[in-house]
Coordinates of C-alpha atoms in Angstrom, one line a residue:
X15 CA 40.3 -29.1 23.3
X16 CA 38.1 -32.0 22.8
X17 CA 35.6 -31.4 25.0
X18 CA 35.2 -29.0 27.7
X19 CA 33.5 -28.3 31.1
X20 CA 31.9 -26.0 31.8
X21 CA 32.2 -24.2 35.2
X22 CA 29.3 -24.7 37.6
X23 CA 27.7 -27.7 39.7
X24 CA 27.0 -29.8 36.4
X25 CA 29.2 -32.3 35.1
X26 CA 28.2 -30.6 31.8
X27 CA 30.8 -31.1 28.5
X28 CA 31.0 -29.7 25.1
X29 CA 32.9 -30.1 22.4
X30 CA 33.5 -31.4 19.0
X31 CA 33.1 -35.2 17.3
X32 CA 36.6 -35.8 17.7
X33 CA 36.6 -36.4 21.3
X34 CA 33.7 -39.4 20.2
X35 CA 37.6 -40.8 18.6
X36 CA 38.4 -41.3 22.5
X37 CA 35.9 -43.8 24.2
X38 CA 38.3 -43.6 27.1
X39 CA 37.9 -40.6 27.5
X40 CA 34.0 -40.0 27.9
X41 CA 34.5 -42.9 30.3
X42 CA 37.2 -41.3 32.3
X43 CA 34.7 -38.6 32.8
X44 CA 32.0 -40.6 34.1
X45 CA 30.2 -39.0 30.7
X46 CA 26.6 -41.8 29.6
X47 CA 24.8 -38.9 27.8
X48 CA 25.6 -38.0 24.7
X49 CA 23.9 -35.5 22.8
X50 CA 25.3 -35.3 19.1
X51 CA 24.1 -31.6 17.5
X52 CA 24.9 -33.4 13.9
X53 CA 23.4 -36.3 12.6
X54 CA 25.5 -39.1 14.2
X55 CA 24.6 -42.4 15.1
X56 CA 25.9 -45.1 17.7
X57 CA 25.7 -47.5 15.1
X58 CA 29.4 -48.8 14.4
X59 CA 30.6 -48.7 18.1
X60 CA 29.4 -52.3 18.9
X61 CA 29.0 -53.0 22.5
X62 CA 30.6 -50.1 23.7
X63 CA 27.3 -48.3 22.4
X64 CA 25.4 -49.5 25.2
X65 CA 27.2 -47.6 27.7
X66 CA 25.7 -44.3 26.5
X67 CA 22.2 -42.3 26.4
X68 CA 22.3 -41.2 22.9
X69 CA 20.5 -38.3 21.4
X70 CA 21.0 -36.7 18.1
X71 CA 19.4 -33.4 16.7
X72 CA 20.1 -33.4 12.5
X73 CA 20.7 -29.9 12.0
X74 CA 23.7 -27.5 10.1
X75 CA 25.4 -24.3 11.4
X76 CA 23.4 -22.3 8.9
X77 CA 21.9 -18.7 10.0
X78 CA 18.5 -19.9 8.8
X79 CA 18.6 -23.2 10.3
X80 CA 15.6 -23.7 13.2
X81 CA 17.5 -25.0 16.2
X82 CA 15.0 -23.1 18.4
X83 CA 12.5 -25.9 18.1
X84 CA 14.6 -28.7 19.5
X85 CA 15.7 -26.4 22.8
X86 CA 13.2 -27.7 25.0
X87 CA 13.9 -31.8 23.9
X88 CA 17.7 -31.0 24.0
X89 CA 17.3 -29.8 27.5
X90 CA 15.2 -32.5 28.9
X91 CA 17.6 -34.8 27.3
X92 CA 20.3 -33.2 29.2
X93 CA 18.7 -33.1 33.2
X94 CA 17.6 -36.2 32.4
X95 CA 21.7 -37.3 32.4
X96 CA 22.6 -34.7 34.4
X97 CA 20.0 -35.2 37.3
X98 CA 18.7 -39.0 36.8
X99 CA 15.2 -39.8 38.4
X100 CA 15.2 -40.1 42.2
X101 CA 18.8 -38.1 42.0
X102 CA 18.5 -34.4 43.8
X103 CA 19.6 -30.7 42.3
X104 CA 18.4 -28.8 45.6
X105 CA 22.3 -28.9 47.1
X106 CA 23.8 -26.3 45.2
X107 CA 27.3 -27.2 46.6
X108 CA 27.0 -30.8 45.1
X109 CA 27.9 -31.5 41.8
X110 CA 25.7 -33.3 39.4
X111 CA 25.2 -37.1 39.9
X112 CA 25.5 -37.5 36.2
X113 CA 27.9 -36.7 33.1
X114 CA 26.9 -35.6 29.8
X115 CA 28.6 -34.5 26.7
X116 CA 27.3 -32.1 24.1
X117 CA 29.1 -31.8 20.9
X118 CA 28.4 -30.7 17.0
X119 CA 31.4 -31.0 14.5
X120 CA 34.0 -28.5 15.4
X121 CA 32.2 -27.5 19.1
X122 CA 32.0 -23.7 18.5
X123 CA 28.3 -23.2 17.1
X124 CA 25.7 -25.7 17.7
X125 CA 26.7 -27.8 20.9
X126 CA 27.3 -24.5 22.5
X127 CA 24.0 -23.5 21.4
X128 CA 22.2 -26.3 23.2
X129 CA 24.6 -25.6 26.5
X130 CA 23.4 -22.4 26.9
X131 CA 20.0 -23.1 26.3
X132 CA 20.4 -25.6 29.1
X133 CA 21.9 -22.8 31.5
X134 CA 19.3 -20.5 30.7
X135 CA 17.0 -23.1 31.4
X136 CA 18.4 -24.4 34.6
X137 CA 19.8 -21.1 36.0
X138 CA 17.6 -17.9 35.0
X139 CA 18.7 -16.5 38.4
X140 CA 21.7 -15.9 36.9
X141 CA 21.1 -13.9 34.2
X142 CA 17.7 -11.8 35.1
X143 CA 19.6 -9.0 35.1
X144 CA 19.2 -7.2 39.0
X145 CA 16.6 -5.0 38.8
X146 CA 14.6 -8.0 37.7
X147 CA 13.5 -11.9 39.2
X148 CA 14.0 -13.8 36.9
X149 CA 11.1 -16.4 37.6
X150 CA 8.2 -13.2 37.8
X151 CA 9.5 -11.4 34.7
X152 CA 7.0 -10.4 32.7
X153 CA 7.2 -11.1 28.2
X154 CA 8.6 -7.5 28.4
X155 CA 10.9 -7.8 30.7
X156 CA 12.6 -10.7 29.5
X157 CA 12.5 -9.3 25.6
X158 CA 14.6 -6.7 27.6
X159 CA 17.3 -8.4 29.2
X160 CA 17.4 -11.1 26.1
X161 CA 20.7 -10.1 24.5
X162 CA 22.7 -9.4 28.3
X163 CA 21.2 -12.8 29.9
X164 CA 22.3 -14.7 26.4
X165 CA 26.3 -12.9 26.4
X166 CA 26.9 -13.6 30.3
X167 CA 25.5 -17.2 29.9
X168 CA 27.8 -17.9 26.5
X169 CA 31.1 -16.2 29.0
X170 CA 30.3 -19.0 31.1
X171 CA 31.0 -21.6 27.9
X172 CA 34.4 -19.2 26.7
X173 CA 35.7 -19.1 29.8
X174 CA 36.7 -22.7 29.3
X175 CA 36.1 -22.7 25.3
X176 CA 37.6 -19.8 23.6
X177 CA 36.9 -21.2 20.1
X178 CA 32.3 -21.1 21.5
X179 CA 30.8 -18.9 19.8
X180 CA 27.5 -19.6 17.9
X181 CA 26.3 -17.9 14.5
X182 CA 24.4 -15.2 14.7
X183 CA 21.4 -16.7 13.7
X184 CA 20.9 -19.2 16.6
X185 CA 22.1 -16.5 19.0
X186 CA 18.7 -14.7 18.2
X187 CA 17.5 -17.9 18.8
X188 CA 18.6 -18.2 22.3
X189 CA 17.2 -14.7 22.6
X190 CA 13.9 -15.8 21.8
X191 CA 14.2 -18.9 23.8
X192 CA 15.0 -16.4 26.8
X193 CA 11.7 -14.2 25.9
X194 CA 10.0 -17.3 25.7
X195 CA 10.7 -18.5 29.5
X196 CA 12.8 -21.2 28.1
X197 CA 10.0 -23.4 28.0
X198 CA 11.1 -27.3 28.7
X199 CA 8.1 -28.9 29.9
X200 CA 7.5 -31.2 26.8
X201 CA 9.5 -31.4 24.1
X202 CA 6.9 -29.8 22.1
X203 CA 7.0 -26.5 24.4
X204 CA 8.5 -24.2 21.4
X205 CA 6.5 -25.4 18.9
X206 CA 3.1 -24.4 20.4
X207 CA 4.4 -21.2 21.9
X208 CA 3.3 -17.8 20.1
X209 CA 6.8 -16.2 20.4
X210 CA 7.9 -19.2 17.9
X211 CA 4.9 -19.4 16.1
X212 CA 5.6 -15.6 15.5
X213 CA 9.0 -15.8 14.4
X214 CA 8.3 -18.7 12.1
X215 CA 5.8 -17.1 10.3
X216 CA 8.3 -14.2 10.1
X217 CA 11.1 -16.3 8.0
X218 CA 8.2 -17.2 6.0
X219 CA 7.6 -13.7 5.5
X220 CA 11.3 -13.3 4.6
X221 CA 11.1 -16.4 2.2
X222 CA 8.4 -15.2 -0.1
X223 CA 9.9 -11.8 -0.3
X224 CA 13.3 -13.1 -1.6
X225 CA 11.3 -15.0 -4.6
X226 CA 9.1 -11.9 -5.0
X227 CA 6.0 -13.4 -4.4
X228 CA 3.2 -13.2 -1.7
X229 CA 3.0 -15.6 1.0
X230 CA 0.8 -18.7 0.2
X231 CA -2.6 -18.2 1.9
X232 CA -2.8 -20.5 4.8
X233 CA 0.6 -18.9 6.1
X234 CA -0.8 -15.6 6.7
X235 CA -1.3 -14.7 10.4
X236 CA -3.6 -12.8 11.6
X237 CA -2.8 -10.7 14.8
X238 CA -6.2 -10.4 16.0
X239 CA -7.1 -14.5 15.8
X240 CA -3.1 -15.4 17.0
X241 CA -3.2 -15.9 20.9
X242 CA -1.3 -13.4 22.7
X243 CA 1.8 -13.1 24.2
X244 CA 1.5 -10.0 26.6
X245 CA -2.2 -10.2 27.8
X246 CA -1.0 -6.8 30.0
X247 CA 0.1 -4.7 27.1
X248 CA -3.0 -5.9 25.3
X249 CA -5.5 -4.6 28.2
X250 CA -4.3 -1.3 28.1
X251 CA -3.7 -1.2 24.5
X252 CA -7.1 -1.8 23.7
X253 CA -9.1 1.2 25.0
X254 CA -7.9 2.9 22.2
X255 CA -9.2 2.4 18.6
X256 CA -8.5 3.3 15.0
X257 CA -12.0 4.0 13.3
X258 CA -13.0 4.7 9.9
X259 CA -13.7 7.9 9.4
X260 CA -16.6 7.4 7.1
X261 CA -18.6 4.7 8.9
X262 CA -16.6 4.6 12.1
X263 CA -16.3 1.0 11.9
X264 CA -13.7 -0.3 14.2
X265 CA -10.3 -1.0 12.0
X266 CA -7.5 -1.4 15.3
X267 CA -7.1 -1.4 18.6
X268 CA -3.6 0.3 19.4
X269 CA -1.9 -3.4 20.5
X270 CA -1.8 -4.1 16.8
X271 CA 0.0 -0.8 16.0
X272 CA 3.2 -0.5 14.5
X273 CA 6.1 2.0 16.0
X274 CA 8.3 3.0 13.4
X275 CA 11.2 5.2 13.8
X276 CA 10.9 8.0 11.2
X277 CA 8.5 10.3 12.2
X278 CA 11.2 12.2 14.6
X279 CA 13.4 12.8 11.5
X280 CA 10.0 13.9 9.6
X281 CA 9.8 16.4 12.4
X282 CA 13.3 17.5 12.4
X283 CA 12.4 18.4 8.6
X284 CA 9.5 20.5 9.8
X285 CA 7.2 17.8 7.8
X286 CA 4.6 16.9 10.3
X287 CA 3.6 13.9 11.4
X288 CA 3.3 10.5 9.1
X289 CA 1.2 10.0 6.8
X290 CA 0.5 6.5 7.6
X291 CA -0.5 4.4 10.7
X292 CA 1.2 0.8 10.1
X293 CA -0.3 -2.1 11.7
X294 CA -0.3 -5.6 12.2
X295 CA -2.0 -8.1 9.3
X296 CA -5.9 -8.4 10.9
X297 CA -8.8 -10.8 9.9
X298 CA -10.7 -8.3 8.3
X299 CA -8.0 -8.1 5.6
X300 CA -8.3 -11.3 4.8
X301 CA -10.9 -10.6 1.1
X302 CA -7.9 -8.1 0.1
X303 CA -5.1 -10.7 0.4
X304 CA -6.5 -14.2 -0.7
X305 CA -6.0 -13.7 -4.8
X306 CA -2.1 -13.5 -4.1
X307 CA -1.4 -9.9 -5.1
X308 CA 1.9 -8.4 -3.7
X309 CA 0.2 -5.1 -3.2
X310 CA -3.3 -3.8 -3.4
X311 CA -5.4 -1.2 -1.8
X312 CA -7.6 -1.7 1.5
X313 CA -11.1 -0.6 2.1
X314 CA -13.3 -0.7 5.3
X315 CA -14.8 -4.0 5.8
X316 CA -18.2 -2.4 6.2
X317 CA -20.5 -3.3 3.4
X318 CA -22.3 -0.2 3.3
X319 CA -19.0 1.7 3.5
X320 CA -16.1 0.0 1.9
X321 CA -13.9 3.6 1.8
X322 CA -10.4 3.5 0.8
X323 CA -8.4 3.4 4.2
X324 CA -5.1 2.2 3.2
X325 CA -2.8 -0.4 1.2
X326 CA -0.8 -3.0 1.9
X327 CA 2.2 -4.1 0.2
X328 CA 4.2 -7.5 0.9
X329 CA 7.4 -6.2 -0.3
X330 CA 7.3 -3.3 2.0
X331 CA 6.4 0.6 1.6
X332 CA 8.6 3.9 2.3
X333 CA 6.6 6.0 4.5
X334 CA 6.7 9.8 3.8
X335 CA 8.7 10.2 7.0
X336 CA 11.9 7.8 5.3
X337 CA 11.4 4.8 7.1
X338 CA 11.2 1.6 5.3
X339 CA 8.3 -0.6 6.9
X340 CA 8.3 -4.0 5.5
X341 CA 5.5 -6.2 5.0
X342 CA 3.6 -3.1 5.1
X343 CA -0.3 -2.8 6.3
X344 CA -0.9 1.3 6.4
X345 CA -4.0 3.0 7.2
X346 CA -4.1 6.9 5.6
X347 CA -4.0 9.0 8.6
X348 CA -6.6 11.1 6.5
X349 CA -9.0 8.3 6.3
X350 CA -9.2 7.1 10.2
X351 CA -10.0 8.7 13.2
X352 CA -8.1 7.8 16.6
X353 CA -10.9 7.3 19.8
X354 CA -10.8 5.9 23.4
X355 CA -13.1 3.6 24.3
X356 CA -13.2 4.3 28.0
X357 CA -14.4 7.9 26.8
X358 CA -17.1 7.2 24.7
X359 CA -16.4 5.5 21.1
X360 CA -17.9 9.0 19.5
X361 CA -15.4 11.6 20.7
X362 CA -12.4 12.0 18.8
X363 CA -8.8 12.2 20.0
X364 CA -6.8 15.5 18.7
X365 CA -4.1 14.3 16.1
X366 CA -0.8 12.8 17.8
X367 CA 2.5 14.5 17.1
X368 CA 4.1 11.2 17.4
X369 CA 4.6 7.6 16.5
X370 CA 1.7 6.0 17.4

């Protein structure tokens, strides 16, 4: 098992750095792309170096380790070998023109990581899912089909590779690489994307919480200035408002709302709705969480006003319902009023019954 093809058109190979111990053989199968998923270098192989493209990504089979980011350069890299310039890719019944071989240590975690990426990339017809196209799927829709398009795509890579199978941590990666479009066009595509930009801030999140401290000022996000990643869901999510009661000073619109899961077990108890609305960190937060504080109360940014309308709490609060929400940015449900905008700003909505 030294490297692997994997079924389809591409001359596509994965496996692990032994099969770089057989020069022969990566010349016996036309392979002169090489993309090493481990720091590796050319260096020692003399002239037989020059018959290769040579790329190599420096990362470890951790959980945490970011992969994600170098997706869209590991996928260039490979159409580049596979499909070199003034070669075609429109005659599905051709195979590639070109070879290359993917590989990490063993060939299990990270090489098959990149390969899928690649077929994602390449083939999203494949794994849309059939009551969707892949290339007109909306954010949504692909957050939907995420985990199915990710398994059928990694079958493709066991079929040939029993031993592929990549840690659960870069599998949500290729998840999000999915929801993202699988965006390729530079190598810098992930890095400016919001989904990543989301999900980085996230493990930073996740990092401060395990020292027990707040996250350092200038890695806050704010919802509200972050660009957006469903502009549909934010159209109609927007006509409806969270106010405070006191001033009715604008605190949310319902696209930075929070869903959580406990207030059908709070109604199963007979203890009425929550007592909190949770939403997303926003700007006018900002004075309440510069000085570092794990927790602290928030008031309405209105000078005049400045009621009481909530607290926030890095570490995460317990709702009265039983669910654990975590960072935690609540609004007393006692201290806000819920309006629609397309009905006039001054009439107030009748309490909800459910999440919001």
């Amino acid at each position: 098992m030294a490297l692997n093809r994997i079924p389809g058109r591409d001359n596509l190979y994965v496996g692990g750095i032994f099969a770089l111990r057989k020069p022969d053989l990566l010349v016996e199968k036309k392979i002169d792309h090489v993309l090493s998923v481990i720091k590796y270098s050319f260096g020692g192989w003399g002239e037989e170096a020059k018959r290769f493209q040579h790329m190599s990504i420096d990362v470890d089979d951790m959980e945490d380790e970011d992969l994600l980011v170098h997706f869209s350069s590991a996928v260039r890299f490979i159409d580049r070998g596979l499909y070199p310039p003034g070669s075609t890719s429109s005659d599905d019944n051709a195979t590639s023109p070109g070879s290359v071989f993917v590989h990490c240590a063993m060939g299990k975690s990270r090489s098959v990581s990149c390969a899928v990426a690649y077929m994602l990339y390449k083939y999203p017809h494949r794994y849309g899912g059939k009551q969707f196209e892949a290339s007109t799927m909306s954010t949504a829709q692909r957050r939907e089909t995420a985990t199915e398009a990710v398994a059928q795509a990694l079958k493709g890579v066991q079929e040939v590779r029993s031993i592929a199978e990549p840690n659960p941590g870069f599998m949500r990666q290729l998840e999000l690489w999915w929801e993202m479009g699988c965006p390729a066009d530079s190598n810098g595509a992930v890095e400016s994307h919001p989904i990543y930009q989301k999900w980085l801030y996230e493990r930073k999140l996740e990092e401060s919480r395990a020292a027990h401290m707040a996250p350092e000022t200038e890695w806050i996000r704010f919802e509200d200035e972050a660009p957006t990643v469903d502009a549909s869901v934010a159209v109609r999510d927007e006509q409806k408002e969270l106010r405070c009661k006191m001033c009715r000073r604008v605190l949310a619109n319902y696209k930075f709302v929070i869903d959580h899961q406990g207030t059908g077990n709070s109604a199963k108890k007979n203890k009425g709705p929550c007592g909190h609305i949770f939403v997303e960190t926003l700007s006018w937060m900002r004075p309440a969480l510069e000085d570092g504080a794990l927790e602290g109360r928030l008031t309405c940014p209105n000078t005049k006003c400045t009621a009481l309308v909530g607290r926030f709490a890095w570490q995460g609060l317990r709702c009265n319902c039983g669910e654990w929400v975590c960072p935690t940015f609540s609004l007393k449900r006692s201290a806000v009023d819920e309006s629609d905008r397309s009905a006039g700003s001054a009439i107030r909505m009748p309490p909800r019954s459910g999440n919001l």
